[in-house]
Tab-separated table of C-alpha atoms and ligand atoms in Angstrom:
chain	number	residue	atom	x	y	z
A	1	MET	CA	88.704	-110.675	79.019
A	2	ASN	CA	86.223	-111.405	76.272
A	3	ALA	CA	87.959	-108.800	74.066
A	4	ALA	CA	91.253	-110.755	74.295
A	5	LEU	CA	89.347	-113.897	73.619
A	6	ALA	CA	87.744	-112.338	70.519
A	7	ALA	CA	91.163	-111.218	69.254
A	8	ILE	CA	92.570	-114.672	69.631
A	9	ALA	CA	89.600	-116.148	67.807
A	10	LEU	CA	90.255	-114.069	64.631
A	11	ALA	CA	92.824	-116.495	63.168
A	12	PRO	CA	90.920	-119.745	63.716
A	13	GLY	CA	87.870	-117.757	62.597
A	14	LEU	CA	89.571	-117.185	59.163
A	15	ALA	CA	90.340	-120.930	58.981
A	16	VAL	CA	86.698	-121.725	59.752
A	17	GLY	CA	85.746	-119.268	56.949
A	18	SER	CA	88.180	-121.090	54.620
A	19	PHE	CA	86.371	-124.396	55.357
A	20	LEU	CA	82.962	-122.710	54.764
A	21	ASN	CA	84.211	-121.721	51.351
A	22	VAL	CA	84.930	-125.463	50.693
A	23	LEU	CA	81.419	-126.312	51.888
A	24	ALA	CA	79.790	-123.584	49.894
A	25	THR	CA	81.604	-124.487	46.669
A	26	ARG	CA	81.429	-128.278	46.850
A	27	ILE	CA	78.044	-129.116	48.423
A	28	PRO	CA	75.981	-127.516	45.608
A	29	LEU	CA	78.157	-129.490	43.066
A	30	LYS	CA	77.706	-132.669	45.168
A	31	ARG	CA	81.522	-133.111	45.697
A	32	SER	CA	83.024	-134.545	48.826
A	33	VAL	CA	84.081	-131.908	51.343
A	34	VAL	CA	86.836	-133.897	52.949
A	35	ARG	CA	88.545	-135.775	50.082
A	36	ARG	CA	90.945	-134.012	47.713
A	37	ARG	CA	92.726	-130.673	47.952
A	38	SER	CA	90.948	-127.542	46.643
A	39	ARG	CA	91.106	-126.894	42.924
A	40	CYS	CA	90.720	-124.015	40.554
A	41	LEU	CA	87.199	-124.168	39.298
A	42	SER	CA	88.404	-123.100	35.831
A	43	CYS	CA	91.575	-125.128	35.136
A	44	GLU	CA	91.027	-127.839	37.725
A	45	ARG	CA	94.627	-127.522	38.940
A	46	GLU	CA	95.155	-128.386	42.628
A	47	LEU	CA	95.917	-125.465	44.797
A	48	ALA	CA	99.253	-125.534	46.681
A	49	TRP	CA	98.960	-124.754	50.405
A	50	TYR	CA	100.502	-121.259	49.866
A	51	ASP	CA	97.760	-120.397	47.380
A	52	ASN	CA	95.113	-121.539	49.887
A	53	VAL	CA	95.845	-119.314	52.894
A	54	PRO	CA	92.731	-117.320	53.861
A	55	VAL	CA	92.611	-113.781	52.560
A	56	ALA	CA	96.498	-113.481	52.141
A	57	SER	CA	96.548	-115.717	49.070
A	58	TYR	CA	93.709	-113.823	47.429
A	59	VAL	CA	95.535	-110.556	48.031
A	60	LEU	CA	98.931	-111.779	46.853
A	61	LEU	CA	97.464	-113.441	43.708
A	62	ARG	CA	95.442	-110.240	43.153
A	63	GLY	CA	92.253	-112.325	42.939
A	64	ARG	CA	93.415	-114.602	39.988
A	65	CYS	CA	94.374	-118.237	39.626
A	66	ARG	CA	98.179	-118.717	39.512
A	67	SER	CA	97.933	-121.078	36.575
A	68	CYS	CA	95.103	-119.930	34.330
A	69	GLY	CA	94.504	-116.397	35.528
A	70	ALA	CA	90.766	-116.936	36.020
A	71	ALA	CA	89.212	-114.580	38.500
A	72	ILE	CA	88.740	-116.191	41.974
A	73	GLY	CA	85.911	-113.993	42.977
A	74	ALA	CA	85.744	-111.551	45.941
A	75	LEU	CA	83.171	-113.761	47.728
A	76	TYR	CA	85.959	-116.137	48.871
A	77	PRO	CA	87.901	-113.557	50.987
A	78	ALA	CA	84.576	-111.873	51.985
A	79	VAL	CA	83.379	-115.254	53.462
A	80	GLU	CA	86.628	-115.634	55.359
A	81	ILE	CA	86.683	-112.172	56.796
A	82	ALA	CA	82.894	-112.155	57.645
A	83	THR	CA	83.284	-115.552	59.487
A	84	ALA	CA	86.285	-114.371	61.486
A	85	LEU	CA	84.602	-111.137	62.462
A	86	LEU	CA	81.296	-112.866	63.446
A	87	VAL	CA	82.980	-115.619	65.463
A	88	ALA	CA	85.066	-113.024	67.299
A	89	ALA	CA	82.004	-110.913	67.905
A	90	CYS	CA	80.054	-113.866	69.304
A	91	LEU	CA	82.856	-114.708	71.840
A	92	TRP	CA	83.232	-111.015	72.735
A	93	ARG	CA	79.450	-110.620	73.376
A	94	PHE	CA	78.647	-114.038	74.898
A	95	GLY	CA	81.998	-115.268	76.158
A	96	LEU	CA	83.452	-118.704	75.843
A	97	SER	CA	80.150	-120.305	76.952
A	98	GLY	CA	77.624	-122.666	75.484
A	99	ARG	CA	75.702	-119.636	74.279
A	100	GLY	CA	78.777	-118.120	72.661
A	101	LEU	CA	79.584	-121.322	70.841
A	102	VAL	CA	76.015	-121.858	69.611
A	103	ALA	CA	76.003	-118.211	68.455
A	104	ALA	CA	79.332	-118.622	66.601
A	105	PHE	CA	78.164	-121.893	64.979
A	106	PHE	CA	74.889	-120.157	63.870
A	107	CYS	CA	76.774	-117.249	62.406
A	108	ALA	CA	79.090	-119.661	60.493
A	109	VAL	CA	76.157	-121.494	59.014
A	110	LEU	CA	74.567	-118.168	58.029
A	111	VAL	CA	77.776	-117.148	56.113
A	112	ALA	CA	77.841	-120.522	54.342
A	113	VAL	CA	74.201	-120.248	53.248
A	114	THR	CA	74.612	-116.691	52.188
A	115	ALA	CA	77.558	-117.830	49.886
A	116	THR	CA	75.630	-120.635	48.327
A	117	ASP	CA	72.569	-118.532	47.773
A	118	LEU	CA	74.618	-115.744	46.094
A	119	ARG	CA	76.673	-118.213	44.021
A	120	HIS	CA	74.135	-120.944	43.166
A	121	ARG	CA	70.702	-119.566	44.204
A	122	LEU	CA	70.498	-122.517	46.612
A	123	VAL	CA	70.098	-122.996	50.337
A	124	PRO	CA	71.489	-126.601	50.667
A	125	ASN	CA	69.627	-129.059	52.760
A	126	ARG	CA	72.868	-130.772	53.589
A	127	ILE	CA	73.912	-127.662	55.544
A	128	VAL	CA	70.662	-126.301	56.932
A	129	VAL	CA	68.992	-129.471	58.145
A	130	PRO	CA	71.764	-130.913	60.273
A	131	ALA	CA	72.642	-127.348	61.544
A	132	THR	CA	68.982	-126.986	62.697
A	133	VAL	CA	69.009	-130.249	64.598
A	134	VAL	CA	72.325	-129.350	66.254
A	135	VAL	CA	71.199	-125.878	67.224
A	136	LEU	CA	67.823	-127.001	68.508
A	137	LEU	CA	69.299	-129.681	70.718
A	138	ALA	CA	72.007	-127.426	72.058
A	139	GLN	CA	69.611	-124.502	72.822
A	140	THR	CA	67.141	-126.839	74.549
A	141	ALA	CA	69.925	-128.435	76.539
A	142	LEU	CA	71.452	-125.082	77.563
A	143	GLU	CA	68.082	-123.403	78.417
A	144	PRO	CA	65.288	-126.066	78.634
A	145	ARG	CA	62.365	-124.176	77.409
A	146	PRO	CA	59.869	-124.839	74.577
A	147	GLU	CA	60.789	-121.400	73.164
A	148	TRP	CA	63.311	-122.704	70.666
A	149	ALA	CA	61.146	-125.384	69.076
A	150	LEU	CA	58.129	-122.980	69.072
A	151	ALA	CA	60.117	-120.192	67.460
A	152	ALA	CA	61.477	-122.605	64.852
A	153	LEU	CA	58.006	-123.741	63.894
A	154	GLY	CA	56.543	-120.221	63.978
A	155	ALA	CA	59.341	-118.774	61.767
A	156	GLY	CA	59.242	-121.745	59.415
A	157	GLY	CA	55.394	-121.568	59.171
A	158	PHE	CA	55.501	-117.829	58.518
A	159	LEU	CA	57.870	-118.131	55.589
A	160	PHE	CA	56.071	-121.253	54.334
A	161	VAL	CA	52.869	-119.172	54.026
A	162	ALA	CA	54.929	-116.317	52.412
A	163	ALA	CA	56.517	-118.769	49.876
A	164	LEU	CA	53.055	-120.152	48.936
A	165	ALA	CA	51.706	-116.642	48.396
A	166	TYR	CA	54.753	-115.345	46.574
A	167	PRO	CA	56.601	-118.346	45.058
A	168	ALA	CA	58.883	-116.235	42.822
A	169	GLY	CA	60.369	-114.518	45.810
A	170	MET	CA	61.051	-117.310	48.251
A	171	GLY	CA	61.737	-121.005	48.150
A	172	MET	CA	61.637	-123.974	50.469
A	173	GLY	CA	65.315	-123.391	51.278
A	174	ASP	CA	64.315	-120.111	52.911
A	175	VAL	CA	61.649	-121.920	54.891
A	176	LYS	CA	64.201	-124.331	56.261
A	177	LEU	CA	66.645	-121.438	57.044
A	178	ALA	CA	63.755	-119.916	59.046
A	179	LEU	CA	63.429	-123.070	61.115
A	180	LEU	CA	67.199	-122.773	61.935
A	181	MET	CA	66.811	-119.096	62.806
A	182	GLY	CA	63.930	-119.922	65.178
A	183	ALA	CA	65.854	-122.561	66.909
A	184	ALA	CA	68.936	-120.286	67.405
A	185	LEU	CA	67.154	-116.987	68.198
A	186	GLY	CA	63.972	-118.001	70.119
A	187	LYS	CA	61.390	-115.267	70.266
A	188	VAL	CA	63.711	-112.542	68.814
A	189	VAL	CA	63.452	-114.503	65.464
A	190	SER	CA	60.557	-112.016	64.897
A	191	VAL	CA	63.192	-109.223	64.723
A	192	ALA	CA	65.287	-111.276	62.332
A	193	LEU	CA	62.391	-112.017	59.978
A	194	PHE	CA	61.128	-108.414	60.032
A	195	GLY	CA	64.779	-107.133	59.525
A	196	GLY	CA	65.312	-109.555	56.668
A	197	LEU	CA	62.142	-108.363	54.877
A	198	ILE	CA	63.140	-104.675	55.423
A	199	PHE	CA	66.705	-105.234	54.093
A	200	ALA	CA	65.363	-107.220	51.025
A	201	LEU	CA	63.077	-104.227	50.278
A	202	VAL	CA	66.044	-102.019	49.299
A	203	PRO	CA	67.278	-104.067	46.272
A	204	SER	CA	63.696	-104.933	45.283
A	205	VAL	CA	62.671	-101.242	45.063
A	206	TYR	CA	65.853	-100.512	43.193
A	207	LEU	CA	65.166	-103.334	40.616
A	208	LEU	CA	61.529	-102.218	40.333
A	209	ALA	CA	62.523	-98.568	39.796
A	210	ARG	CA	65.232	-99.568	37.236
A	211	TYR	CA	63.499	-102.354	35.273
A	212	GLY	CA	59.804	-101.797	36.019
A	213	SER	CA	57.505	-104.782	35.771
A	214	ALA	CA	60.427	-106.996	34.334
A	215	ALA	CA	61.988	-106.826	37.836
A	216	ARG	CA	59.223	-109.108	39.103
A	217	LYS	CA	60.802	-112.009	37.280
A	218	MET	CA	64.264	-111.271	38.626
A	219	GLY	CA	63.675	-112.661	42.068
A	220	ILE	CA	66.564	-111.751	44.348
A	221	PRO	CA	68.228	-114.329	46.616
A	222	PHE	CA	66.478	-113.942	49.995
A	223	ALA	CA	68.707	-115.981	52.316
A	224	PRO	CA	71.443	-113.282	52.520
A	225	PHE	CA	68.862	-110.796	53.865
A	226	LEU	CA	67.455	-113.351	56.378
A	227	ALA	CA	71.077	-113.897	57.446
A	228	LEU	CA	71.669	-110.148	57.912
A	229	GLY	CA	68.410	-109.870	59.909
A	230	SER	CA	69.493	-112.868	62.076
A	231	VAL	CA	72.843	-111.234	62.984
A	232	VAL	CA	71.007	-108.030	63.963
A	233	ALA	CA	68.591	-110.036	66.093
A	234	LEU	CA	71.312	-112.160	67.631
A	235	PHE	CA	73.218	-109.124	68.925
A	236	SER	CA	70.435	-106.550	69.438
A	237	GLY	CA	67.072	-108.422	69.171
A	238	HIS	CA	66.082	-108.061	72.813
A	239	GLU	CA	66.917	-104.351	72.822
A	240	LEU	CA	64.970	-103.825	69.544
A	241	LEU	CA	61.959	-105.752	70.906
A	242	ASP	CA	61.939	-103.743	74.123
A	243	LEU	CA	62.175	-100.511	72.109
A	244	TYR	CA	59.266	-101.649	69.900
A	245	TRP	CA	57.076	-102.410	72.925
A	246	SER	CA	57.930	-99.153	74.623
A	247	LEU	CA	57.063	-97.284	71.489
A	248	PHE	CA	53.972	-99.190	70.402
A	249	GLY	CA	53.026	-101.359	73.425
A	250	GLY	CA	50.795	-98.655	74.839
B	1	ZN	ZN1	93.001	-121.898	37.228
């Protein structure tokens, strides 16, 4: 039943991904997200509907603007595909329930924030702050426990201390993202933070090996790794916590 639901959710998932591209492109540039049709960022020409179909237009245009030939960037179709797959996975795993909808919403926000951090090195307040409020209220209404607010404060506090200790690596945007992660994940936010730090180690070690001490100044965007850790925690957090306690809990 949930598998069929997930398959049906793929097409609207692509459409949501397309809207996330609009948010991720316009919010850092302070443009309206509802007015005006999408434009090519190079030649400013308005896109016809058939050049704005998720994934398909990118493939048909071979990744270039129809008028000026400027590269569109693989991040656009990647955002659409990732959103569709994650929304489908949330409905498959959690069903068409409050929990499934909160999980799908959380994943969509993670994709949008990953895109803005990769493109603009920015985790926009206008996305993260309202999303945190919505998720915290929804989680507390669905399962009335202090867990969600406490996990949000704990995760935000943890990254706040990390950002003070290592300002080149993390920013206040990452701290606000941690608040959202705590509200969405509850106690398994610990898995998400730990996973994010581990995932971020891979490119950090690579840069350090390649560029030596100059790599310290290159600070990598951290939000995509927190997002990746969050997805792992959302789907397997409880299993991973149980495994941890069975191995090290004595
Ligand atoms: Zn163009």
